[in-house]
mmCIF file of C-alpha atoms in Angstrom:
data_model
loop_
_atom_site.group_PDB
_atom_site.id
_atom_site.type_symbol
_atom_site.label_atom_id
_atom_site.label_comp_id
_atom_site.label_asym_id
_atom_site.label_seq_id
_atom_site.Cartn_x
_atom_site.Cartn_y
_atom_site.Cartn_z
ATOM 1 C CA MET A 117 6.997 -9.881 -22.219
ATOM 2 C CA MET A 118 6.441 -10.864 -25.849
ATOM 3 C CA PHE A 119 5.992 -8.352 -28.656
ATOM 4 C CA THR A 120 3.668 -9.477 -31.436
ATOM 5 C CA LEU A 121 3.611 -7.999 -34.930
ATOM 6 C CA THR A 122 0.470 -9.779 -36.087
ATOM 7 C CA GLN A 123 -1.584 -12.874 -35.390
ATOM 8 C CA PHE A 124 -4.153 -14.840 -37.350
ATOM 9 C CA ASP A 125 -6.147 -18.057 -37.355
ATOM 10 C CA GLN A 126 -4.998 -20.659 -39.894
ATOM 11 C CA HIS A 127 -6.969 -23.892 -40.210
ATOM 12 C CA GLY A 128 -7.903 -23.812 -36.545
ATOM 13 C CA HIS A 129 -4.424 -22.882 -35.320
ATOM 14 C CA GLN A 130 -3.575 -19.552 -33.715
ATOM 15 C CA VAL A 131 -0.494 -18.244 -35.487
ATOM 16 C CA ALA A 132 1.531 -15.235 -34.365
ATOM 17 C CA LEU A 133 4.586 -13.492 -35.770
ATOM 18 C CA VAL A 134 6.563 -12.219 -32.806
ATOM 19 C CA PHE A 135 9.837 -10.421 -32.322
ATOM 20 C CA PRO A 136 12.703 -12.647 -31.158
ATOM 21 C CA GLU A 137 13.594 -12.990 -27.509
ATOM 22 C CA GLU A 138 16.294 -15.117 -25.915
ATOM 23 C CA SER A 139 13.485 -16.921 -24.111
ATOM 24 C CA HIS A 140 12.553 -18.482 -27.474
ATOM 25 C CA ALA A 141 15.908 -20.255 -27.719
ATOM 26 C CA ALA A 142 14.981 -23.567 -26.065
ATOM 27 C CA ALA A 143 11.802 -24.070 -28.091
ATOM 28 C CA ILE A 144 13.444 -23.042 -31.361
ATOM 29 C CA PHE A 145 16.377 -25.368 -30.696
ATOM 30 C CA ALA A 146 13.914 -28.180 -30.002
ATOM 31 C CA GLN A 147 12.396 -27.607 -33.443
ATOM 32 C CA VAL A 148 15.845 -27.586 -35.068
ATOM 33 C CA LYS A 149 16.800 -30.794 -33.274
ATOM 34 C CA LYS A 150 13.544 -32.508 -34.204
ATOM 35 C CA ASN A 151 13.784 -31.446 -37.857
ATOM 36 C CA ARG A 152 17.571 -31.555 -38.201
ATOM 37 C CA ASP A 153 17.719 -34.152 -40.982
ATOM 38 C CA LEU A 154 15.336 -32.197 -43.201
ATOM 39 C CA LEU A 155 16.725 -28.764 -42.353
ATOM 40 C CA THR A 156 20.322 -29.833 -42.909
ATOM 41 C CA ARG A 157 19.496 -30.797 -46.482
ATOM 42 C CA TRP A 158 18.614 -27.201 -47.331
ATOM 43 C CA MET A 159 20.157 -24.963 -44.665
ATOM 44 C CA PRO A 160 23.867 -25.088 -43.841
ATOM 45 C CA TRP A 161 23.513 -23.210 -40.543
ATOM 46 C CA THR A 162 21.916 -26.228 -38.855
ATOM 47 C CA LYS A 163 25.257 -28.027 -38.537
ATOM 48 C CA ASP A 164 26.497 -25.212 -36.293
ATOM 49 C CA THR A 165 23.376 -25.235 -34.107
ATOM 50 C CA LYS A 166 24.283 -28.059 -31.752
ATOM 51 C CA HIS A 167 23.217 -26.734 -28.361
ATOM 52 C CA VAL A 168 20.645 -24.386 -26.892
ATOM 53 C CA HIS A 169 23.350 -21.787 -26.254
ATOM 54 C CA ASP A 170 24.064 -21.709 -30.002
ATOM 55 C CA GLU A 171 20.471 -20.622 -30.545
ATOM 56 C CA GLU A 172 20.737 -18.119 -27.694
ATOM 57 C CA ASN A 173 23.838 -16.626 -29.317
ATOM 58 C CA PHE A 174 22.056 -16.389 -32.658
ATOM 59 C CA LEU A 175 19.040 -14.658 -31.144
ATOM 60 C CA ARG A 176 21.280 -12.125 -29.390
ATOM 61 C CA TYR A 177 23.067 -11.515 -32.691
ATOM 62 C CA ALA A 178 19.749 -11.187 -34.531
ATOM 63 C CA ARG A 179 18.419 -8.621 -32.056
ATOM 64 C CA THR A 180 21.584 -6.549 -32.478
ATOM 65 C CA GLN A 181 21.283 -6.748 -36.266
ATOM 66 C CA MET A 182 17.669 -5.616 -36.009
ATOM 67 C CA ILE A 183 18.644 -2.616 -33.901
ATOM 68 C CA ASN A 184 21.173 -1.727 -36.610
ATOM 69 C CA ASN A 185 18.519 -2.109 -39.340
ATOM 70 C CA LYS A 186 20.401 -4.967 -40.995
ATOM 71 C CA LEU A 187 17.862 -7.684 -40.268
ATOM 72 C CA PHE A 188 14.127 -8.005 -39.694
ATOM 73 C CA LEU A 189 13.422 -11.365 -38.063
ATOM 74 C CA LEU A 190 10.233 -12.837 -36.667
ATOM 75 C CA ILE A 191 9.549 -16.010 -34.724
ATOM 76 C CA ILE A 192 6.539 -17.955 -35.996
ATOM 77 C CA THR A 193 4.496 -19.358 -33.121
ATOM 78 C CA VAL A 194 1.655 -21.836 -33.589
ATOM 79 C CA ASP A 195 -0.761 -22.198 -30.681
ATOM 80 C CA GLY A 196 1.847 -20.479 -28.534
ATOM 81 C CA THR A 197 4.744 -22.768 -29.513
ATOM 82 C CA PRO A 198 7.715 -21.397 -31.502
ATOM 83 C CA ALA A 199 7.610 -23.348 -34.769
ATOM 84 C CA GLY A 200 9.985 -21.562 -37.148
ATOM 85 C CA MET A 201 11.360 -18.256 -38.367
ATOM 86 C CA ILE A 202 11.015 -15.808 -41.238
ATOM 87 C CA ASP A 203 13.222 -12.816 -41.965
ATOM 88 C CA LEU A 204 14.337 -10.052 -44.281
ATOM 89 C CA HIS A 205 18.102 -9.771 -44.686
ATOM 90 C CA ASP A 206 20.804 -8.480 -47.066
ATOM 91 C CA PHE A 207 19.267 -5.008 -47.128
ATOM 92 C CA ASP A 208 20.552 -2.873 -49.992
ATOM 93 C CA GLN A 209 20.072 0.684 -48.798
ATOM 94 C CA MET A 210 20.977 2.212 -52.157
ATOM 95 C CA ASP A 211 18.764 0.097 -54.406
ATOM 96 C CA HIS A 212 16.075 -0.599 -51.801
ATOM 97 C CA HIS A 213 15.790 -4.352 -51.946
ATOM 98 C CA ALA A 214 16.216 -7.251 -49.521
ATOM 99 C CA SER A 215 16.050 -11.044 -49.420
ATOM 100 C CA VAL A 216 13.805 -13.411 -47.492
ATOM 101 C CA GLY A 217 14.694 -16.504 -45.502
ATOM 102 C CA TYR A 218 12.316 -18.890 -43.750
ATOM 103 C CA TRP A 219 11.879 -22.317 -42.207
ATOM 104 C CA LEU A 220 9.080 -24.120 -40.408
ATOM 105 C CA GLY A 221 8.909 -27.327 -38.414
ATOM 106 C CA THR A 222 7.409 -30.283 -40.278
ATOM 107 C CA ASP A 223 4.507 -30.588 -37.831
ATOM 108 C CA TYR A 224 3.257 -27.210 -39.059
ATOM 109 C CA GLN A 225 3.868 -27.504 -42.787
ATOM 110 C CA GLY A 226 1.087 -27.868 -45.341
ATOM 111 C CA LEU A 227 -1.259 -25.493 -43.515
ATOM 112 C CA GLY A 228 -0.492 -22.313 -45.451
ATOM 113 C CA ILE A 229 1.259 -20.762 -42.455
ATOM 114 C CA MET A 230 4.437 -19.823 -44.301
ATOM 115 C CA THR A 231 2.497 -18.383 -47.234
ATOM 116 C CA ARG A 232 0.684 -15.997 -44.905
ATOM 117 C CA GLY A 233 3.934 -15.279 -43.111
ATOM 118 C CA LEU A 234 5.615 -14.281 -46.369
ATOM 119 C CA ALA A 235 2.608 -12.152 -47.333
ATOM 120 C CA THR A 236 3.032 -10.331 -44.026
ATOM 121 C CA LEU A 237 6.729 -9.816 -44.680
ATOM 122 C CA PHE A 238 5.904 -8.349 -48.090
ATOM 123 C CA ALA A 239 3.576 -5.878 -46.375
ATOM 124 C CA VAL A 240 6.285 -4.932 -43.874
ATOM 125 C CA GLY A 241 8.959 -4.580 -46.525
ATOM 126 C CA PHE A 242 6.935 -2.547 -48.981
ATOM 127 C CA ASN A 243 4.713 -0.510 -46.666
ATOM 128 C CA ARG A 244 7.001 0.085 -43.696
ATOM 129 C CA LEU A 245 10.602 -0.384 -44.763
ATOM 130 C CA GLY A 246 10.457 1.400 -48.102
ATOM 131 C CA LEU A 247 11.657 -1.534 -50.203
ATOM 132 C CA ARG A 248 11.267 -1.587 -53.972
ATOM 133 C CA LYS A 249 11.958 -5.294 -54.463
ATOM 134 C CA ILE A 250 12.018 -8.401 -52.291
ATOM 135 C CA GLN A 251 13.816 -11.559 -53.396
ATOM 136 C CA VAL A 252 13.421 -15.208 -52.423
ATOM 137 C CA LEU A 253 16.175 -17.730 -53.153
ATOM 138 C CA ALA A 254 15.573 -21.483 -52.951
ATOM 139 C CA ASP A 255 17.334 -24.661 -53.967
ATOM 140 C CA VAL A 256 15.715 -25.818 -57.209
ATOM 141 C CA GLU A 257 14.994 -29.201 -55.612
ATOM 142 C CA ASN A 258 13.263 -27.668 -52.578
ATOM 143 C CA LYS A 259 9.747 -27.813 -53.961
ATOM 144 C CA LYS A 260 8.007 -26.860 -50.723
ATOM 145 C CA SER A 261 10.138 -23.745 -50.320
ATOM 146 C CA ARG A 262 9.646 -22.750 -53.953
ATOM 147 C CA ALA A 263 5.879 -23.172 -53.684
ATOM 148 C CA VAL A 264 5.626 -20.338 -51.149
ATOM 149 C CA PRO A 265 6.685 -17.432 -53.437
ATOM 150 C CA GLU A 266 4.899 -19.087 -56.359
ATOM 151 C CA ARG A 267 1.586 -19.019 -54.461
ATOM 152 C CA LEU A 268 2.119 -15.297 -53.886
ATOM 153 C CA PHE A 269 2.641 -14.562 -57.593
ATOM 154 C CA CYS A 270 6.367 -13.846 -57.347
ATOM 155 C CA HIS A 271 8.265 -13.695 -60.618
ATOM 156 C CA LEU A 272 10.807 -16.416 -61.356
ATOM 157 C CA ASP A 273 13.780 -14.303 -62.377
ATOM 158 C CA GLY A 274 15.879 -17.289 -63.339
ATOM 159 C CA ILE A 275 17.829 -20.367 -62.314
ATOM 160 C CA LEU A 276 21.303 -19.655 -60.947
ATOM 161 C CA PRO A 277 23.654 -22.564 -61.699
ATOM 162 C CA ASP A 278 25.908 -23.853 -58.912
ATOM 163 C CA HIS A 279 24.764 -21.008 -56.668
ATOM 164 C CA ILE A 280 24.439 -22.843 -53.322
ATOM 165 C CA TYR A 281 27.196 -24.936 -51.759
ATOM 166 C CA GLN A 282 25.629 -27.447 -49.410
ATOM 167 C CA SER A 283 26.507 -30.984 -48.269
ATOM 168 C CA ASP A 284 29.810 -30.940 -50.175
ATOM 169 C CA ALA A 285 28.112 -30.202 -53.486
ATOM 170 C CA TYR A 286 26.960 -27.238 -55.562
ATOM 171 C CA HIS A 287 23.256 -26.781 -56.183
ATOM 172 C CA ASP A 288 21.287 -24.659 -58.626
ATOM 173 C CA ALA A 289 19.052 -22.014 -57.087
ATOM 174 C CA ALA A 290 15.720 -20.554 -58.179
ATOM 175 C CA LEU A 291 15.540 -16.782 -57.731
ATOM 176 C CA TYR A 292 12.095 -15.236 -57.265
ATOM 177 C CA SER A 293 11.202 -11.599 -56.757
ATOM 178 C CA LEU A 294 8.284 -9.278 -56.194
ATOM 179 C CA THR A 295 8.473 -5.541 -56.875
ATOM 180 C CA LEU A 296 6.485 -2.799 -55.199
ATOM 181 C CA PRO A 297 4.446 -1.965 -58.349
ATOM 182 C CA ASP A 298 3.576 -5.636 -58.852
ATOM 183 C CA TYR A 299 2.639 -5.988 -55.179
ATOM 184 C CA GLN A 300 0.387 -2.939 -55.359
ATOM 185 C CA GLN A 301 -1.271 -4.299 -58.506
ATOM 186 C CA LEU A 302 -1.880 -7.680 -56.855
ATOM 187 C CA ILE A 303 -3.540 -5.911 -53.924
ATOM 188 C CA LYS A 304 -5.641 -3.843 -56.312
ATOM 189 C CA GLU A 305 -6.737 -6.973 -58.194
ATOM 190 C CA GLU A 306 -7.452 -8.682 -54.839
ATOM 191 C CA LYS A 307 -5.071 -11.517 -55.674
ATOM 192 C CA LEU A 308 -3.262 -10.678 -52.442
ATOM 193 C CA ARG A 309 -4.978 -9.521 -49.289
ATOM 194 C CA PRO A 310 -3.652 -6.389 -47.620
ATOM 195 C CA VAL A 311 -2.207 -7.096 -44.189
ATOM 196 C CA ASP A 312 -3.897 -4.371 -42.206
ATOM 197 C CA ASN A 313 -3.796 -5.703 -38.647
ATOM 198 C CA MET A 314 -0.094 -5.258 -38.004
ATOM 199 C CA GLU A 315 0.750 -3.443 -34.850
ATOM 200 C CA VAL A 316 3.246 -4.117 -32.134
ATOM 201 C CA ASN A 317 1.295 -5.488 -29.211
ATOM 202 C CA SER A 318 2.892 -6.555 -25.969
ATOM 203 C CA GLU A 319 1.530 -9.665 -24.328
ATOM 204 C CA LEU A 320 2.506 -10.832 -20.866
#
């Protein structure tokens, strides 16, 4: 049984954001393996994901973290195929903010899927999880990753020098954020669409 948070049509593709299950491991690992060269450039965790059981272990860990309210992770499926992930992590319970992480297989990039996925995560974070601010961190050279928060009117808080250690070198990072008041104003001005079709549906 698969539990779906929301689904939408994007350029003729049926996209769904679903809660992680161990049954997703093989398909997610296939995406990591296929896109390893690109993913490794930006995401250090790929070097430790060498076998399907590594992905199974991660998904078990993620589900436990979700139960403990330390992570909110969704699998992105495109036409029924797991294609990537998006999550909220590093929850600060005192100051009410969290950070976003995401990746998507190259076959599914350039379609606006991740932009709509991040918009959905904003809706979850602000409307359901009581967050005041959501942050997005990206390598300054990762133009595709940076374009996602920029399309959603996130504020560039600054460039953090030598913030990411990857591939035996330090990289500067761009830090973006969106606050609850700014999000509400963007909805009011119709610059962002409210995500109003979120409900947990079970699909056999």
